[in-house]
Short mmCIF file of C-alpha atoms and ligand atoms in Angstrom, two decimals:
data_model
loop_
_atom_site.label_atom_id
_atom_site.label_comp_id
_atom_site.label_asym_id
_atom_site.label_seq_id
_atom_site.Cartn_x
_atom_site.Cartn_y
_atom_site.Cartn_z
CA UNK A 1 -13.46 -187.27 -18.90
CA UNK A 2 -13.07 -189.23 -22.13
CA UNK A 3 -16.31 -189.12 -24.09
CA UNK A 4 -15.57 -190.94 -27.36
CA UNK A 5 -16.73 -194.53 -27.14
CA UNK A 6 -17.78 -194.20 -23.48
CA UNK A 7 -21.08 -195.11 -21.83
CA UNK A 8 -22.94 -192.35 -20.00
CA UNK A 9 -24.50 -194.10 -17.04
CA UNK A 10 -24.22 -191.76 -14.09
CA UNK A 11 -23.62 -188.11 -13.28
CA UNK A 12 -20.70 -189.26 -11.14
CA UNK A 13 -18.68 -189.63 -14.36
CA UNK A 14 -18.71 -185.84 -14.85
CA UNK A 15 -16.46 -183.09 -13.54
CA UNK A 16 -16.86 -179.34 -14.09
CA UNK A 17 -14.67 -179.41 -17.19
CA UNK A 18 -16.73 -182.21 -18.78
CA UNK A 19 -19.95 -180.31 -18.04
CA UNK A 20 -18.57 -177.15 -19.63
CA UNK A 21 -17.55 -179.18 -22.69
CA UNK A 22 -21.09 -180.58 -23.06
CA UNK A 23 -22.65 -177.14 -22.57
CA UNK A 24 -20.38 -175.42 -25.04
CA UNK A 25 -21.28 -177.97 -27.73
CA UNK A 26 -24.96 -177.78 -26.76
CA UNK A 27 -24.80 -174.01 -27.39
CA UNK A 28 -23.46 -174.66 -30.88
CA UNK A 29 -26.40 -176.98 -31.61
CA UNK A 30 -29.01 -174.21 -31.43
CA UNK A 31 -29.03 -173.27 -35.17
CA UNK A 32 -29.58 -176.95 -36.04
CA UNK A 33 -32.36 -177.41 -33.49
CA UNK A 34 -33.98 -174.20 -34.73
CA UNK A 35 -33.68 -175.55 -38.29
CA UNK A 36 -31.70 -172.55 -39.51
CA UNK A 37 -29.29 -175.08 -41.03
CA UNK A 38 -28.87 -178.83 -40.92
CA UNK A 39 -25.98 -181.24 -40.69
CA UNK A 40 -25.67 -184.84 -41.70
CA UNK A 41 -22.51 -185.58 -39.80
CA UNK A 42 -24.08 -188.80 -38.47
CA UNK A 43 -25.45 -189.95 -41.83
CA UNK A 44 -25.61 -193.75 -41.79
CA UNK A 45 -25.30 -194.01 -37.99
CA UNK A 46 -28.03 -195.85 -36.08
CA UNK A 47 -29.35 -195.04 -32.63
CA UNK A 48 -31.02 -197.94 -30.85
CA UNK A 49 -33.63 -196.22 -28.69
CA UNK A 50 -34.71 -198.81 -26.10
CA UNK A 51 -37.41 -197.68 -23.75
CA UNK A 52 -38.73 -200.32 -21.38
CA UNK A 53 -40.66 -197.75 -19.30
CA UNK A 54 -43.12 -195.04 -20.37
CA UNK A 55 -41.50 -191.96 -21.86
CA UNK A 56 -42.46 -189.14 -24.17
CA UNK A 57 -39.89 -186.36 -24.07
CA UNK A 58 -36.78 -188.34 -23.19
CA UNK A 59 -37.37 -190.96 -25.88
CA UNK A 60 -38.48 -188.49 -28.56
CA UNK A 61 -35.79 -185.94 -27.78
CA UNK A 62 -33.07 -188.61 -27.94
CA UNK A 63 -34.49 -189.58 -31.33
CA UNK A 64 -34.84 -185.97 -32.53
CA UNK A 65 -31.33 -185.12 -31.38
CA UNK A 66 -29.94 -188.05 -33.37
CA UNK A 67 -32.03 -187.16 -36.43
CA UNK A 68 -30.88 -183.53 -36.20
CA UNK A 69 -27.30 -184.78 -36.51
CA UNK A 70 -28.30 -186.75 -39.60
CA UNK A 71 -28.56 -190.22 -38.03
CA UNK A 72 -31.31 -192.84 -38.10
CA UNK A 73 -33.31 -194.06 -35.11
CA UNK A 74 -34.53 -197.60 -34.41
CA UNK A 75 -37.13 -197.75 -31.66
CA UNK A 76 -37.93 -200.57 -29.23
CA UNK A 77 -40.54 -199.74 -26.63
CA UNK A 78 -42.17 -201.82 -23.92
CA UNK A 79 -40.85 -204.89 -22.19
CA UNK A 80 -43.68 -207.10 -23.46
CA UNK A 81 -42.67 -206.51 -27.08
CA UNK A 82 -39.07 -207.57 -26.56
CA UNK A 83 -37.34 -210.86 -25.81
CA UNK A 84 -36.82 -209.69 -22.21
CA UNK A 85 -40.39 -210.97 -21.76
CA UNK A 86 -39.11 -214.45 -22.75
CA UNK A 87 -36.51 -214.38 -20.00
CA UNK A 88 -33.58 -213.10 -22.00
CA UNK A 89 -30.91 -211.45 -19.84
CA UNK A 90 -29.98 -207.79 -20.22
CA UNK A 91 -26.48 -208.95 -21.13
CA UNK A 92 -27.69 -211.06 -24.07
CA UNK A 93 -30.08 -208.38 -25.26
CA UNK A 94 -27.20 -205.90 -25.18
CA UNK A 95 -24.85 -208.24 -27.09
CA UNK A 96 -27.46 -208.64 -29.78
CA UNK A 97 -28.78 -205.10 -30.11
CA UNK A 98 -25.35 -203.51 -30.02
CA UNK A 99 -24.67 -205.41 -33.23
CA UNK A 100 -27.51 -203.45 -34.83
CA UNK A 101 -26.68 -199.94 -33.59
CA UNK A 102 -23.82 -197.47 -33.29
CA UNK A 103 -25.08 -196.14 -29.98
CA UNK A 104 -27.92 -197.05 -27.63
CA UNK A 105 -30.14 -194.94 -25.38
CA UNK A 106 -31.98 -197.00 -22.80
CA UNK A 107 -34.57 -196.63 -20.06
CA UNK A 108 -35.56 -199.47 -17.74
CA UNK A 109 -37.59 -199.69 -14.49
CA UNK A 110 -34.86 -201.40 -12.43
CA UNK A 111 -32.05 -199.49 -10.68
CA UNK A 112 -28.67 -200.52 -12.07
CA UNK A 113 -30.21 -202.19 -15.14
CA UNK A 114 -28.71 -199.81 -17.69
CA UNK A 115 -25.21 -200.35 -16.27
CA UNK A 116 -25.80 -204.12 -16.40
CA UNK A 117 -26.94 -203.79 -20.01
CA UNK A 118 -23.87 -201.67 -20.84
CA UNK A 119 -21.59 -204.49 -19.75
CA UNK A 120 -22.88 -206.57 -22.62
CA UNK A 121 -22.94 -203.76 -25.16
CA UNK A 122 -20.30 -203.30 -27.82
CA UNK A 123 -21.36 -199.68 -28.43
CA UNK A 124 -21.82 -196.71 -26.06
CA UNK A 125 -24.96 -196.82 -23.92
CA UNK A 126 -26.63 -193.69 -22.58
CA UNK A 127 -28.80 -194.04 -19.49
CA UNK A 128 -32.27 -192.59 -20.13
CA UNK A 129 -33.36 -193.42 -16.55
CA UNK A 130 -32.91 -196.59 -14.51
CA UNK A 131 -35.66 -196.96 -11.93
CA UNK A 132 -35.35 -194.57 -9.00
CA UNK A 133 -31.58 -194.48 -9.43
CA UNK A 134 -30.35 -191.97 -12.01
CA UNK A 135 -31.28 -189.89 -15.02
CA UNK A 136 -27.99 -188.27 -16.04
CA UNK A 137 -29.08 -186.63 -19.28
CA UNK A 138 -32.06 -185.01 -17.53
CA UNK A 139 -29.71 -183.70 -14.83
CA UNK A 140 -27.44 -182.21 -17.49
CA UNK A 141 -30.34 -180.53 -19.29
CA UNK A 142 -31.68 -179.28 -15.96
CA UNK A 143 -28.28 -177.85 -15.07
CA UNK A 144 -27.93 -176.31 -18.53
CA UNK A 145 -31.34 -174.70 -18.05
CA UNK A 146 -30.47 -173.49 -14.55
CA UNK A 147 -27.30 -171.88 -15.87
CA UNK A 148 -29.16 -170.13 -18.70
CA UNK A 149 -31.99 -168.94 -16.44
CA UNK A 150 -29.65 -167.66 -13.72
CA UNK A 151 -27.44 -165.90 -16.26
CA UNK A 152 -30.59 -164.14 -17.49
CA UNK A 153 -31.21 -162.99 -13.90
CA UNK A 154 -27.55 -161.96 -13.48
CA UNK A 155 -26.61 -164.73 -11.05
CA UNK A 156 -24.74 -168.05 -10.93
CA UNK A 157 -25.04 -171.70 -9.97
CA UNK A 158 -22.33 -171.29 -7.33
CA UNK A 159 -24.05 -169.76 -4.32
CA UNK A 160 -27.61 -170.39 -5.52
CA UNK A 161 -30.56 -171.56 -3.44
CA UNK A 162 -32.66 -174.41 -4.89
CA UNK A 163 -35.91 -175.72 -3.44
CA UNK A 164 -36.80 -179.28 -4.48
CA UNK A 165 -40.39 -180.28 -3.86
CA UNK A 166 -42.44 -183.48 -3.98
CA UNK A 167 -41.32 -187.06 -4.34
CA UNK A 168 -37.64 -186.82 -3.51
CA UNK A 169 -37.42 -190.51 -2.65
CA UNK A 170 -38.38 -192.12 -5.94
CA UNK A 171 -37.64 -189.17 -8.24
CA UNK A 172 -34.43 -190.02 -10.08
CA UNK A 173 -34.13 -186.55 -11.63
CA UNK A 174 -33.64 -184.90 -8.23
CA UNK A 175 -31.10 -187.56 -7.28
CA UNK A 176 -28.99 -186.98 -10.37
CA UNK A 177 -29.35 -183.19 -10.29
CA UNK A 178 -28.37 -182.99 -6.60
CA UNK A 179 -25.29 -185.11 -7.22
CA UNK A 180 -24.30 -182.95 -10.19
CA UNK A 181 -24.71 -179.82 -8.07
CA UNK A 182 -22.12 -181.28 -5.69
CA UNK A 183 -19.52 -180.19 -8.25
CA UNK A 184 -20.44 -176.56 -7.53
CA UNK A 185 -19.85 -174.31 -4.52
CA UNK A 186 -21.87 -173.05 -1.63
CA UNK A 187 -25.34 -174.16 -2.75
CA UNK A 188 -28.33 -174.04 -0.44
CA UNK A 189 -30.90 -176.85 -0.77
CA UNK A 190 -34.40 -176.70 0.70
CA UNK A 191 -35.80 -180.22 0.40
CA UNK A 192 -39.57 -180.27 0.81
CA UNK A 193 -41.41 -183.59 0.78
CA UNK A 194 -43.68 -185.78 2.87
CA UNK A 195 -41.41 -187.45 5.45
CA UNK A 196 -42.00 -190.84 3.79
CA UNK A 197 -40.73 -189.46 0.47
CA UNK A 198 -37.61 -187.70 1.75
CA UNK A 199 -34.37 -187.48 -0.22
CA UNK A 200 -32.32 -190.71 0.22
CA UNK A 201 -29.54 -190.49 2.80
CA UNK A 202 -26.83 -191.23 0.20
CA UNK A 203 -27.79 -188.06 -1.69
CA UNK A 204 -27.91 -186.03 1.54
CA UNK A 205 -24.44 -187.35 2.40
CA UNK A 206 -23.15 -186.21 -1.00
CA UNK A 207 -24.68 -182.75 -0.47
CA UNK A 208 -23.09 -182.55 2.96
CA UNK A 209 -19.67 -183.76 1.75
CA UNK A 210 -19.72 -181.08 -0.93
CA UNK A 211 -19.98 -178.48 1.83
CA UNK A 212 -23.46 -177.33 0.78
CA UNK A 213 -26.14 -176.26 3.26
CA UNK A 214 -29.51 -177.99 3.35
CA UNK A 215 -32.84 -177.91 5.13
CA UNK A 216 -35.20 -180.90 5.17
CA UNK A 217 -38.85 -180.14 5.81
CA UNK A 218 -42.29 -181.63 5.21
CA UNK A 219 -43.93 -178.19 4.93
CA UNK A 220 -43.81 -175.52 2.28
CA UNK A 221 -43.91 -172.53 4.59
CA UNK A 222 -42.58 -169.02 4.99
CA UNK A 223 -40.90 -167.00 2.27
CA UNK A 224 -38.10 -168.84 0.49
CA UNK A 225 -35.49 -166.74 -1.26
CA UNK A 226 -34.95 -169.62 -3.69
CA UNK A 227 -33.47 -168.93 -7.11
CA UNK A 228 -34.91 -172.20 -8.43
CA UNK A 229 -38.06 -174.05 -7.45
CA UNK A 230 -37.81 -177.62 -8.81
CA UNK A 231 -41.22 -179.29 -8.55
CA UNK A 232 -41.71 -183.04 -9.13
CA UNK A 233 -44.46 -185.61 -9.72
CA UNK A 234 -45.34 -188.39 -7.28
CA UNK A 235 -43.62 -191.36 -8.98
CA UNK A 236 -46.67 -193.61 -8.62
CA UNK A 237 -45.13 -196.37 -10.76
CA UNK A 238 -42.47 -196.97 -8.11
CA UNK A 239 -44.78 -197.23 -5.11
CA UNK A 240 -45.57 -200.67 -3.68
CA UNK A 241 -49.29 -199.96 -4.34
CA UNK A 242 -51.50 -197.32 -5.92
CA UNK A 243 -53.27 -196.83 -2.56
CA UNK A 244 -49.97 -195.74 -1.08
CA UNK A 245 -49.28 -193.35 -3.96
CA UNK A 246 -52.78 -191.91 -3.47
CA UNK A 247 -51.82 -190.84 0.06
CA UNK A 248 -49.30 -188.37 -1.31
CA UNK A 249 -50.92 -187.13 -4.50
CA UNK A 250 -51.76 -183.43 -4.35
CA UNK A 251 -49.82 -182.88 -1.10
CA UNK A 252 -47.49 -180.28 -2.59
CA UNK A 253 -49.13 -178.20 -5.25
CA UNK A 254 -47.75 -175.12 -6.92
CA UNK A 255 -50.03 -172.53 -8.46
CA UNK A 256 -49.69 -168.77 -8.92
CA UNK A 257 -51.05 -167.93 -5.43
CA UNK A 258 -48.77 -170.41 -3.67
CA UNK A 259 -45.83 -169.22 -5.77
CA UNK A 260 -46.49 -165.58 -4.90
CA UNK A 261 -46.79 -166.44 -1.21
CA UNK A 262 -43.63 -168.54 -0.86
CA UNK A 263 -41.23 -167.50 -3.59
CA UNK A 264 -39.52 -164.43 -5.01
CA UNK A 265 -41.01 -162.84 -8.10
CA UNK A 266 -37.88 -163.96 -10.01
CA UNK A 267 -37.78 -167.59 -8.77
CA UNK A 268 -37.42 -169.90 -11.77
CA UNK A 269 -39.99 -172.72 -11.83
CA UNK A 270 -38.77 -176.07 -13.14
CA UNK A 271 -40.23 -179.58 -13.42
CA UNK A 272 -38.75 -182.52 -15.36
CA UNK A 273 -42.24 -183.27 -16.71
CA UNK A 274 -44.65 -184.89 -17.20
CA UNK A 275 -46.65 -182.84 -14.72
CA UNK A 276 -49.61 -184.81 -13.42
CA UNK A 277 -52.48 -182.54 -14.40
CA UNK A 278 -55.24 -184.73 -12.96
CA UNK A 279 -57.29 -182.79 -10.39
CA UNK A 280 -56.21 -185.00 -7.48
CA UNK A 281 -52.51 -184.31 -8.19
CA UNK A 282 -52.01 -181.13 -10.24
CA UNK A 283 -48.61 -180.38 -8.74
CA UNK A 284 -47.96 -177.58 -11.22
CA UNK A 285 -51.08 -175.67 -12.10
CA UNK A 286 -51.88 -174.40 -15.59
CA UNK A 287 -52.40 -170.94 -14.10
CA UNK A 288 -48.59 -170.66 -14.11
CA UNK A 289 -48.41 -171.24 -17.86
CA UNK A 290 -47.99 -167.56 -18.68
CA UNK A 291 -45.62 -166.86 -15.80
CA UNK A 292 -42.36 -165.83 -17.51
CA UNK A 293 -40.37 -167.72 -14.87
CA UNK A 294 -41.96 -171.03 -15.82
CA UNK A 295 -38.98 -172.71 -17.50
CA UNK A 296 -40.49 -176.17 -18.13
CA UNK A 297 -40.72 -175.85 -21.89
CA UNK A 298 -37.31 -174.23 -22.09
CA UNK A 299 -36.08 -177.36 -20.25
CA UNK A 300 -37.63 -179.64 -22.88
CA UNK A 301 -36.15 -177.59 -25.73
CA UNK A 302 -32.76 -177.60 -24.04
CA UNK A 303 -32.97 -181.39 -23.76
CA UNK A 304 -32.48 -181.73 -27.51
CA UNK A 305 -29.37 -179.51 -27.47
CA UNK A 306 -27.78 -181.38 -24.58
CA UNK A 307 -28.55 -184.79 -26.09
CA UNK A 308 -27.14 -183.69 -29.46
CA UNK A 309 -23.95 -182.64 -27.65
CA UNK A 310 -23.73 -186.00 -25.86
CA UNK A 311 -24.19 -187.95 -29.09
CA UNK A 312 -21.60 -185.81 -30.89
CA UNK A 313 -19.09 -186.33 -28.08
CA UNK A 314 -19.62 -190.06 -27.57
CA UNK A 315 -19.38 -190.65 -31.32
CA UNK A 316 -16.37 -188.31 -31.62
CA UNK A 317 -17.78 -185.92 -34.23
CA UNK A 318 -18.07 -182.80 -32.07
CA UNK A 319 -15.41 -180.86 -34.00
CA UNK A 320 -16.60 -181.65 -37.53
CA UNK A 321 -20.36 -181.13 -37.29
CA UNK A 322 -20.27 -177.85 -39.28
CA UNK A 323 -18.30 -179.51 -42.11
CA UNK A 324 -21.48 -181.39 -43.02
CA UNK A 325 -23.78 -178.36 -43.02
CA UNK A 326 -26.58 -177.97 -45.55
CA UNK A 327 -29.15 -175.23 -46.06
CA UNK A 328 -32.77 -175.72 -45.05
CA UNK A 329 -35.33 -175.34 -47.84
CA UNK A 330 -38.62 -175.34 -45.96
CA UNK A 331 -40.34 -172.61 -43.98
CA UNK A 332 -38.64 -172.35 -40.63
CA UNK A 333 -40.51 -171.25 -37.51
CA UNK A 334 -39.24 -167.94 -36.14
C1 NCD B 401 -38.85 -187.91 -15.41
C2 NCD B 401 -38.42 -189.38 -15.33
O1 NCD B 401 -38.79 -190.17 -16.17
O2 NCD B 401 -37.69 -189.64 -14.39
N1 NCD B 401 -39.33 -187.55 -16.67
C3 NCD B 401 -38.44 -187.24 -17.65
O3 NCD B 401 -37.62 -188.03 -18.05
N2 NCD B 401 -38.49 -185.99 -18.14
C4 NCD B 401 -39.71 -187.49 -14.29
C5 NCD B 401 -41.05 -188.14 -14.11
O4 NCD B 401 -41.41 -189.08 -14.81
O5 NCD B 401 -41.78 -187.66 -13.23
#
């Protein structure tokens, strides 16, 4: 895979070698993210951060990752504040904004919109989530986290068992992660969701074609020897109505008791976040916060490393980052 100057729109662009390349650079980003040293390799470069859908960690971690490489960030949030609200096409918006940025990260509620935008862009575009379709950078940070967590437990991605729970229909993170896992061997998927929110057939087909095993169920029952439990939020913003979303809220909850009953004591708990902590949903209870296997905040930290690696690669500076190192003068957290 050629990174320099390329858009990152879908996980289908990646092969195992490309993933390893991203992860090896992500590993090298740790001292910068921990503020043990800083680099200004991207000094003068501008990231256009365009978020036309709510976002906290994706938007801010894209921005932080760019800042940590020494670049500047220009934010546009919300459809109503942009000319898209005046009927401007994605193509025109892309032509214009790519004249103001060296790279663009974009999130939009419509499937395929980021790819459409990229066609008009003169600079690389990174997909920060397009509707229910894809979220490639989240999938990469999830995979990076899975690899780190499993290595800690002495096991591997090849041969692992992953349980995905919740809204598998509208959740783009599970779509992208499942597709990325198709590059690995002999994975077992347990897909747990209300029948109406089952994993789309195209993703199931990909899992099947990769030779993986899978079980589809609408019950969390029995003891699952899963290595990873990937919990998700009901994607209420993609339902035809709130009443319909209400039918599914709180259907699959995970708390310490449920975890103990259905999972191994070493099962790693993941969630792309945000978790919906309102009482009627609460799919990932706060009583798991001190469980050492809760990896959700390791995921968010890893997101910065992976996004730094993607920026470095798409802007072609991955091999010279350390040449622009500087010491840090302020108190650094341990
Ligand atoms: C996810 C998303 O936006 O798809 N969040 C994220 O980017 N970390 C999942 C979600 O919103 O539930």
